[in-house]
Coordinates of C-alpha atoms in Angstrom, one line a residue:
Chain A
K30 CA -0.1 0.0 0.0
A31 CA 1.0 3.7 -0.6
G32 CA 3.3 5.0 2.0
V33 CA 3.2 8.5 3.6
T34 CA 3.0 11.2 0.7
Q35 CA 4.4 14.7 1.0
T36 CA 4.2 17.7 -1.3
P37 CA 6.1 19.5 -2.5
R38 CA 9.4 17.7 -2.5
Y39 CA 11.6 20.8 -2.8
L40 CA 10.8 24.4 -2.6
I41 CA 12.8 27.7 -2.2
K42 CA 11.2 30.6 -0.4
T43 CA 12.3 34.1 0.4
R44 CA 12.8 35.4 3.9
G45 CA 9.3 36.7 5.3
Q46 CA 7.3 34.6 3.1
Q47 CA 5.0 31.9 4.2
V48 CA 5.0 28.2 3.3
T49 CA 2.4 25.5 3.5
L50 CA 3.5 21.9 3.2
S51 CA 1.0 18.9 2.6
C52 CA 1.1 15.2 4.0
S53 CA -1.2 12.4 3.0
P54 CA -1.0 9.6 5.6
I55 CA -1.0 5.9 4.9
S56 CA -4.5 4.7 4.4
G57 CA -6.0 3.9 7.6
H58 CA -3.7 6.0 9.6
R59 CA -5.5 8.6 11.8
S60 CA -2.3 10.0 13.7
V61 CA 0.0 12.5 11.8
S62 CA 3.1 14.0 13.2
W63 CA 5.5 16.6 11.8
Y64 CA 9.4 16.8 12.3
Q65 CA 11.9 19.3 11.4
Q66 CA 15.4 18.1 10.6
T67 CA 18.5 20.3 10.3
P68 CA 22.2 19.6 10.5
G69 CA 22.5 21.6 13.9
Q70 CA 19.6 20.6 15.6
G71 CA 18.9 17.1 14.3
L72 CA 15.2 15.7 14.2
Q73 CA 12.9 17.7 16.4
F74 CA 9.3 17.1 17.0
L75 CA 6.9 19.9 15.8
F76 CA 3.4 18.6 16.5
E77 CA 1.1 15.6 16.2
Y78 CA -2.7 15.4 15.1
F79 CA -5.3 12.7 15.7
S80 CA -8.8 13.1 14.5
E81 CA -8.3 16.8 13.6
T82 CA -7.2 17.6 17.2
Q83 CA -3.6 18.5 18.1
R84 CA -2.5 16.2 21.0
N85 CA 1.0 17.4 21.3
K86 CA 3.4 20.2 20.5
G87 CA 7.2 20.6 20.5
N88 CA 9.0 23.7 21.4
F89 CA 8.8 25.7 18.3
P90 CA 7.6 29.4 17.7
G91 CA 4.1 30.1 16.8
R92 CA 4.9 30.7 13.3
F93 CA 4.7 27.0 13.1
S94 CA 1.3 25.8 12.7
G95 CA -0.5 22.8 11.5
R96 CA -3.9 21.1 11.0
Q97 CA -5.5 18.0 10.1
F98 CA -8.5 17.4 8.0
S99 CA -11.4 14.9 8.5
N100 CA -9.7 12.5 5.9
S101 CA -6.5 12.5 8.1
R102 CA -4.5 14.5 5.7
S103 CA -2.4 17.2 7.1
E104 CA -0.8 20.5 6.5
M105 CA 1.7 22.6 8.3
N106 CA 2.4 26.2 7.7
V107 CA 5.4 28.3 8.6
S108 CA 4.7 32.2 8.4
T109 CA 7.4 34.9 8.2
L110 CA 10.1 32.7 7.2
E111 CA 13.5 32.9 8.6
L112 CA 16.8 31.7 7.1
G113 CA 17.0 29.3 10.1
D114 CA 13.9 27.5 9.0
S115 CA 15.6 25.9 6.0
A116 CA 15.4 22.1 6.8
L117 CA 14.0 18.9 5.8
Y118 CA 10.4 18.8 7.0
L119 CA 9.3 15.2 7.7
C120 CA 5.7 14.0 8.0
A121 CA 4.8 10.7 9.6
S122 CA 1.7 8.6 10.2
S123 CA 0.6 5.8 12.5
L124 CA -2.6 4.0 13.2
G125 CA -3.2 6.1 16.4
D126 CA -5.3 5.3 19.1
E127 CA -7.4 7.1 21.7
T128 CA -4.7 6.3 24.4
W129 CA -1.0 5.6 24.1
S130 CA 0.0 2.3 22.4
G131 CA 3.5 3.1 20.9
N132 CA 2.3 2.4 17.4
T133 CA 5.0 2.2 14.7
I134 CA 5.4 5.7 13.1
Y135 CA 6.1 5.6 9.4
F136 CA 7.6 8.7 7.6
G137 CA 7.4 10.1 4.3
E138 CA 10.3 11.4 2.1
G139 CA 10.1 14.9 3.4
S140 CA 9.9 18.3 2.0
W141 CA 13.2 20.2 1.5
L142 CA 12.7 23.9 2.2
T143 CA 15.2 26.4 1.5
V144 CA 14.9 30.0 2.7
V145 CA 16.9 32.6 0.9
Chain B
A12 CA 12.6 14.4 30.1
Q13 CA 13.7 11.7 27.5
K14 CA 17.2 11.8 25.8
V15 CA 18.8 9.5 23.3
T16 CA 22.6 9.3 23.0
Q17 CA 24.4 7.9 19.9
A18 CA 27.9 8.3 20.6
Q19 CA 29.3 7.2 17.4
T20 CA 29.2 9.9 14.6
E21 CA 30.4 8.0 11.6
I22 CA 31.3 4.2 11.1
S23 CA 33.0 2.9 7.9
V24 CA 33.3 -0.7 7.1
V25 CA 34.1 -2.9 4.3
E26 CA 31.5 -4.9 2.7
K27 CA 30.5 -8.1 4.5
E28 CA 31.7 -6.8 7.7
D29 CA 29.4 -6.7 10.8
V30 CA 28.4 -3.3 11.9
T31 CA 27.0 -2.5 15.5
L32 CA 25.3 0.7 16.4
D33 CA 25.1 2.0 19.9
C34 CA 22.2 3.7 21.4
V35 CA 21.7 4.6 24.9
Y36 CA 18.7 6.2 26.4
E37 CA 17.3 8.2 29.4
T38 CA 13.7 8.1 30.6
R39 CA 11.9 7.8 33.9
D40 CA 9.0 6.2 32.4
T41 CA 8.7 2.5 32.8
T42 CA 6.5 2.1 29.9
Y43 CA 8.3 3.2 26.4
Y44 CA 9.1 2.0 23.0
L45 CA 12.3 2.0 21.3
F46 CA 12.9 2.3 17.4
W47 CA 15.6 2.2 14.8
Y48 CA 15.2 4.0 11.5
K49 CA 17.5 4.2 8.6
Q50 CA 17.8 7.5 6.4
P51 CA 19.2 7.1 3.1
P52 CA 20.2 10.1 1.0
S53 CA 16.7 10.5 -0.4
G54 CA 15.6 11.7 3.1
E55 CA 12.9 9.3 3.9
L56 CA 13.1 7.8 7.5
V57 CA 12.7 3.8 7.0
F58 CA 11.4 2.1 9.9
L59 CA 13.5 -1.0 10.9
I60 CA 12.5 -2.3 14.2
R61 CA 10.6 -1.5 17.5
R62 CA 10.8 -2.7 20.9
N63 CA 8.7 -2.2 24.1
S64 CA 10.1 -1.8 27.6
F65 CA 8.5 -5.0 28.9
D66 CA 10.3 -7.3 26.2
E67 CA 14.1 -7.6 26.6
Q68 CA 14.1 -10.6 24.2
N69 CA 16.8 -10.1 21.7
E70 CA 15.9 -10.9 18.0
I71 CA 17.3 -11.5 14.6
S72 CA 15.4 -10.4 11.5
G73 CA 17.1 -11.1 8.5
R74 CA 20.8 -9.4 8.6
Y75 CA 19.3 -7.3 11.4
S76 CA 19.6 -8.0 15.1
W77 CA 19.3 -5.9 18.3
N78 CA 20.5 -6.3 21.8
F79 CA 18.0 -4.6 24.3
Q80 CA 19.3 -4.1 27.9
K81 CA 17.2 -2.3 30.5
S82 CA 20.0 -2.5 33.1
T83 CA 22.2 -0.4 30.9
S84 CA 19.5 1.5 29.0
S85 CA 21.0 0.5 25.9
F86 CA 19.4 -0.7 22.7
N87 CA 22.2 -1.6 20.3
F88 CA 21.5 -2.7 16.7
T89 CA 23.6 -4.9 14.4
I90 CA 23.8 -5.3 10.7
T91 CA 25.4 -8.6 10.0
A92 CA 27.3 -9.1 6.6
S93 CA 27.0 -5.4 5.6
Q94 CA 26.2 -4.4 2.0
V95 CA 26.8 -1.1 0.2
V96 CA 23.0 -0.6 0.2
D97 CA 23.3 -0.4 3.9
S98 CA 25.0 2.8 3.7
A99 CA 22.8 5.6 5.5
V100 CA 22.3 7.4 8.4
Y101 CA 20.8 5.4 11.4
F102 CA 18.7 6.9 14.1
C103 CA 17.7 5.5 17.3
A104 CA 14.3 6.9 18.7
L105 CA 12.4 6.7 21.9
S106 CA 8.6 7.2 22.8
V107 CA 7.4 7.2 26.2
F108 CA 4.1 6.9 27.9
S109 CA 3.9 10.2 29.6
N110 CA 4.7 12.2 26.6
D111 CA 3.1 10.2 23.9
Y112 CA 2.6 10.8 20.3
K113 CA 6.3 11.8 19.7
L114 CA 9.7 10.4 19.0
S115 CA 12.8 11.7 20.7
F116 CA 15.7 10.9 18.4
G117 CA 19.4 10.4 18.8
A118 CA 21.9 12.5 16.6
G119 CA 22.3 9.6 14.3
T120 CA 25.2 7.5 12.9
T121 CA 26.4 7.7 9.5
V122 CA 27.4 4.3 8.4
T123 CA 29.5 3.9 5.3
V124 CA 29.8 0.6 3.5
R125 CA 32.8 0.3 1.0
A126 CA 32.7 -2.3 -1.7

């Protein structure tokens, strides 16, 4: 079955602009999470959504936001882009449950964002 | 807070050699899961293995095996008879009950397998 799909794969934005990244989870998966990967900070958790509700959020400024739709698709938005936002943004999905179950989390190929 | 440490930054081996990747984790939770992921140059994080805190049985899956020891908070991963296609960055990750829905990652270990 199809894996986690992210669009766009590559994009270049100018400082001050905003960007929206999209993610389609594996069919049947209800939990979607986002991670930022940079050479300096490594892989950092942004937020997680389940049934259109944000359940957990990492330590990122309010410029980073996300949402989940009723079909489990998700988008994340970064406003007022800064040079330091250049990174690989990874979306991940899992079955998700009402309570914690340590489901395996599957990742997409990521969106490479460059801010100039 | 949770913490995952991968002390090895880079490992270089010749094809067919075994490679062992070290992972040490910190958590006060007694319920947690540990993972290993592989990241090739394309960027995708590929799931390899998952282990829960209540099962210390070590297993082998194909050329992959792992050694989970709660007493030392270690979750080491071994690739047997390495191949060039194993060249990638490998990440150890932790998910805990008290801070669910997120993975805490180590810094990663870059493995280079030379032909």
